[in-house]
Amino acid sequence: MTYDENGIFAKIIRKEIPAKIVYETENVLAFEDVNPKAPVHVLIVPKLRVMSVDDLADEHAQVMGELLLAARDIARELGVNEHGYRLVINTNANAGQEVFHLHVHLLAGRKMTWPPG
Ligand code: AMP
């Protein structure tokens, strides 16, 4: 599989289709999930053309660090950091990945169960 330049998140990053953007830096974009699985459900994406964690290269370490720090800052801005939140990165078929542009789910606003189904 190769990276799809016309994929949904590539289009959102290029601002070709709308999204409710909550955070943006040079390397990272975050927007509300269109089909939320929790009261707060934000997707945090690197602007890199990377399909999944399995597609990462060593040179992406800096941007991936920025992604995690973005999650920290967004959780604080949305006021969910103290009660808590879950970060999820689905990778390939068994994890249920549907969109093949690497993304972190930030889920919050309700109690979550463990382990995930
Ligand atoms: P995953 O299963 O980890 O690949 O998650 C993909 C997520 O993208 C799902 O939670 C979808 O609801 C979400 N999604 C798909 N299309 C859009 C869109 N246009 N805007 C925002 N979120 C989307």
mmCIF file of C-alpha atoms and ligand atoms in Angstrom:
data_model
loop_
_atom_site.group_PDB
_atom_site.id
_atom_site.type_symbol
_atom_site.label_atom_id
_atom_site.label_comp_id
_atom_site.label_asym_id
_atom_site.label_seq_id
_atom_site.Cartn_x
_atom_site.Cartn_y
_atom_site.Cartn_z
ATOM 1 C CA MET A 1 0.000 0.000 0.000
ATOM 2 C CA THR A 2 1.213 3.531 -0.722
ATOM 3 C CA TYR A 3 0.159 6.816 0.864
ATOM 4 C CA ASP A 4 -3.056 8.180 -0.718
ATOM 5 C CA GLU A 5 -2.652 11.891 -1.478
ATOM 6 C CA ASN A 6 -6.415 12.060 -1.982
ATOM 7 C CA GLY A 7 -7.224 10.411 1.338
ATOM 8 C CA ILE A 8 -9.621 12.155 3.706
ATOM 9 C CA PHE A 9 -6.995 13.403 6.192
ATOM 10 C CA ALA A 10 -4.652 14.568 3.412
ATOM 11 C CA LYS A 11 -7.532 16.702 2.127
ATOM 12 C CA ILE A 12 -8.283 18.047 5.607
ATOM 13 C CA ILE A 13 -4.592 18.988 6.066
ATOM 14 C CA ARG A 14 -4.647 20.823 2.719
ATOM 15 C CA LYS A 15 -7.940 22.508 3.813
ATOM 16 C CA GLU A 16 -9.711 21.080 0.772
ATOM 17 C CA ILE A 17 -12.518 19.724 2.916
ATOM 18 C CA PRO A 18 -13.804 21.197 6.161
ATOM 19 C CA ALA A 19 -13.065 19.984 9.652
ATOM 20 C CA LYS A 20 -13.536 21.432 13.114
ATOM 21 C CA ILE A 21 -9.891 22.264 13.747
ATOM 22 C CA VAL A 22 -8.937 22.642 17.407
ATOM 23 C CA TYR A 23 -5.142 22.939 17.129
ATOM 24 C CA GLU A 24 -2.568 23.586 14.427
ATOM 25 C CA THR A 25 1.194 23.987 14.263
ATOM 26 C CA GLU A 26 3.708 23.688 11.426
ATOM 27 C CA ASN A 27 3.818 19.902 11.777
ATOM 28 C CA VAL A 28 0.579 18.907 13.521
ATOM 29 C CA LEU A 29 -3.167 19.351 12.933
ATOM 30 C CA ALA A 30 -5.968 18.305 15.304
ATOM 31 C CA PHE A 31 -9.680 18.276 14.585
ATOM 32 C CA GLU A 32 -12.895 16.829 15.999
ATOM 33 C CA ASP A 33 -13.785 13.284 14.970
ATOM 34 C CA VAL A 34 -16.879 13.374 12.743
ATOM 35 C CA ASN A 35 -18.300 10.278 14.487
ATOM 36 C CA PRO A 36 -17.301 10.772 18.133
ATOM 37 C CA LYS A 37 -16.931 7.754 20.416
ATOM 38 C CA ALA A 38 -16.778 9.880 23.576
ATOM 39 C CA PRO A 39 -17.969 13.379 24.606
ATOM 40 C CA VAL A 40 -14.514 14.615 23.607
ATOM 41 C CA HIS A 41 -13.004 12.906 20.552
ATOM 42 C CA VAL A 42 -10.197 14.706 18.760
ATOM 43 C CA LEU A 43 -7.916 13.310 16.060
ATOM 44 C CA ILE A 44 -4.320 14.516 16.157
ATOM 45 C CA VAL A 45 -2.425 14.034 12.917
ATOM 46 C CA PRO A 46 1.109 14.770 11.771
ATOM 47 C CA LYS A 47 1.262 16.619 8.460
ATOM 48 C CA LEU A 48 3.681 13.907 7.328
ATOM 49 C CA ARG A 49 2.683 11.518 4.555
ATOM 50 C CA VAL A 50 2.761 8.492 6.848
ATOM 51 C CA MET A 51 0.080 5.797 6.808
ATOM 52 C CA SER A 52 0.534 4.251 10.246
ATOM 53 C CA VAL A 53 2.996 3.655 13.073
ATOM 54 C CA ASP A 54 4.257 0.740 10.980
ATOM 55 C CA ASP A 55 5.120 3.221 8.210
ATOM 56 C CA LEU A 56 7.235 5.499 10.444
ATOM 57 C CA ALA A 57 10.926 6.098 9.810
ATOM 58 C CA ASP A 58 13.534 6.992 12.435
ATOM 59 C CA GLU A 59 13.663 10.537 11.016
ATOM 60 C CA HIS A 60 10.053 11.046 12.160
ATOM 61 C CA ALA A 61 10.985 10.901 15.850
ATOM 62 C CA GLN A 62 10.860 14.676 16.348
ATOM 63 C CA VAL A 63 7.422 15.088 14.782
ATOM 64 C CA MET A 64 6.043 12.123 16.711
ATOM 65 C CA GLY A 65 7.266 13.759 19.893
ATOM 66 C CA GLU A 66 5.437 16.919 18.860
ATOM 67 C CA LEU A 67 2.285 14.836 18.326
ATOM 68 C CA LEU A 68 2.348 13.592 21.914
ATOM 69 C CA LEU A 69 3.017 17.067 23.288
ATOM 70 C CA ALA A 70 0.116 18.352 21.166
ATOM 71 C CA ALA A 71 -2.109 15.749 22.846
ATOM 72 C CA ARG A 72 -0.983 17.019 26.243
ATOM 73 C CA ASP A 73 -1.747 20.634 25.316
ATOM 74 C CA ILE A 74 -5.114 19.882 23.689
ATOM 75 C CA ALA A 75 -6.234 17.867 26.723
ATOM 76 C CA ARG A 76 -5.337 20.812 28.953
ATOM 77 C CA GLU A 77 -7.065 23.327 26.647
ATOM 78 C CA LEU A 78 -10.223 21.225 26.625
ATOM 79 C CA GLY A 79 -10.053 20.839 30.404
ATOM 80 C CA VAL A 80 -9.998 17.041 30.418
ATOM 81 C CA ASN A 81 -6.468 16.470 31.698
ATOM 82 C CA GLU A 82 -7.315 16.185 35.377
ATOM 83 C CA HIS A 83 -10.190 13.727 34.994
ATOM 84 C CA GLY A 84 -8.180 11.907 32.368
ATOM 85 C CA TYR A 85 -8.216 10.844 28.782
ATOM 86 C CA ARG A 86 -7.153 8.030 26.509
ATOM 87 C CA LEU A 87 -4.815 8.221 23.513
ATOM 88 C CA VAL A 88 -5.254 5.503 20.896
ATOM 89 C CA ILE A 89 -3.317 4.775 17.701
ATOM 90 C CA ASN A 90 -4.972 2.018 15.699
ATOM 91 C CA THR A 91 -2.435 0.318 13.451
ATOM 92 C CA ASN A 92 -3.534 -1.839 10.518
ATOM 93 C CA ALA A 93 -6.398 -4.298 10.236
ATOM 94 C CA ASN A 94 -6.564 -6.111 13.580
ATOM 95 C CA ALA A 95 -6.624 -2.796 15.444
ATOM 96 C CA GLY A 96 -9.449 -1.530 13.225
ATOM 97 C CA GLN A 97 -7.560 1.219 11.423
ATOM 98 C CA GLU A 98 -9.853 2.703 8.774
ATOM 99 C CA VAL A 99 -8.031 5.858 7.692
ATOM 100 C CA PHE A 100 -4.468 5.277 6.505
ATOM 101 C CA HIS A 101 -2.927 8.542 7.574
ATOM 102 C CA LEU A 102 -1.332 8.138 11.004
ATOM 103 C CA HIS A 103 -3.515 9.678 13.725
ATOM 104 C CA VAL A 104 -3.869 9.705 17.496
ATOM 105 C CA HIS A 105 -7.380 9.529 18.948
ATOM 106 C CA LEU A 106 -7.817 11.677 22.064
ATOM 107 C CA LEU A 107 -10.889 10.377 23.896
ATOM 108 C CA ALA A 108 -12.290 11.910 27.079
ATOM 109 C CA GLY A 109 -15.379 13.003 28.970
ATOM 110 C CA ARG A 110 -16.502 9.590 30.166
ATOM 111 C CA LYS A 111 -15.155 6.646 32.125
ATOM 112 C CA MET A 112 -13.486 4.112 29.841
ATOM 113 C CA THR A 113 -13.079 0.406 30.229
ATOM 114 C CA TRP A 114 -9.932 -1.659 30.022
ATOM 115 C CA PRO A 115 -8.951 -3.699 28.110
ATOM 116 C CA PRO A 116 -10.454 -2.320 24.893
ATOM 117 C CA GLY A 117 -12.607 -4.733 22.922
HETATM 118 P P1 AMP B 1 -9.251 4.724 12.671
HETATM 119 O O1 AMP B 1 -10.281 3.622 12.748
HETATM 120 O O2 AMP B 1 -8.284 4.697 13.806
HETATM 121 O O3 AMP B 1 -8.590 4.742 11.329
HETATM 122 O O4 AMP B 1 -10.075 6.063 12.870
HETATM 123 C C1 AMP B 1 -10.538 6.862 11.825
HETATM 124 C C2 AMP B 1 -11.412 7.924 12.445
HETATM 125 O O5 AMP B 1 -11.586 8.959 11.491
HETATM 126 C C3 AMP B 1 -12.809 7.447 12.845
HETATM 127 O O6 AMP B 1 -13.014 7.655 14.242
HETATM 128 C C4 AMP B 1 -13.737 8.305 11.990
HETATM 129 O O7 AMP B 1 -14.920 8.674 12.675
HETATM 130 C C5 AMP B 1 -12.862 9.499 11.676
HETATM 131 N N1 AMP B 1 -13.183 10.232 10.469
HETATM 132 C C6 AMP B 1 -13.407 9.732 9.233
HETATM 133 N N2 AMP B 1 -13.656 10.731 8.360
HETATM 134 C C7 AMP B 1 -13.563 11.886 9.055
HETATM 135 C C8 AMP B 1 -13.701 13.267 8.721
HETATM 136 N N3 AMP B 1 -13.997 13.669 7.469
HETATM 137 N N4 AMP B 1 -13.552 14.191 9.699
HETATM 138 C C9 AMP B 1 -13.268 13.810 10.960
HETATM 139 N N5 AMP B 1 -13.109 12.526 11.337
HETATM 140 C C10 AMP B 1 -13.267 11.580 10.405
#
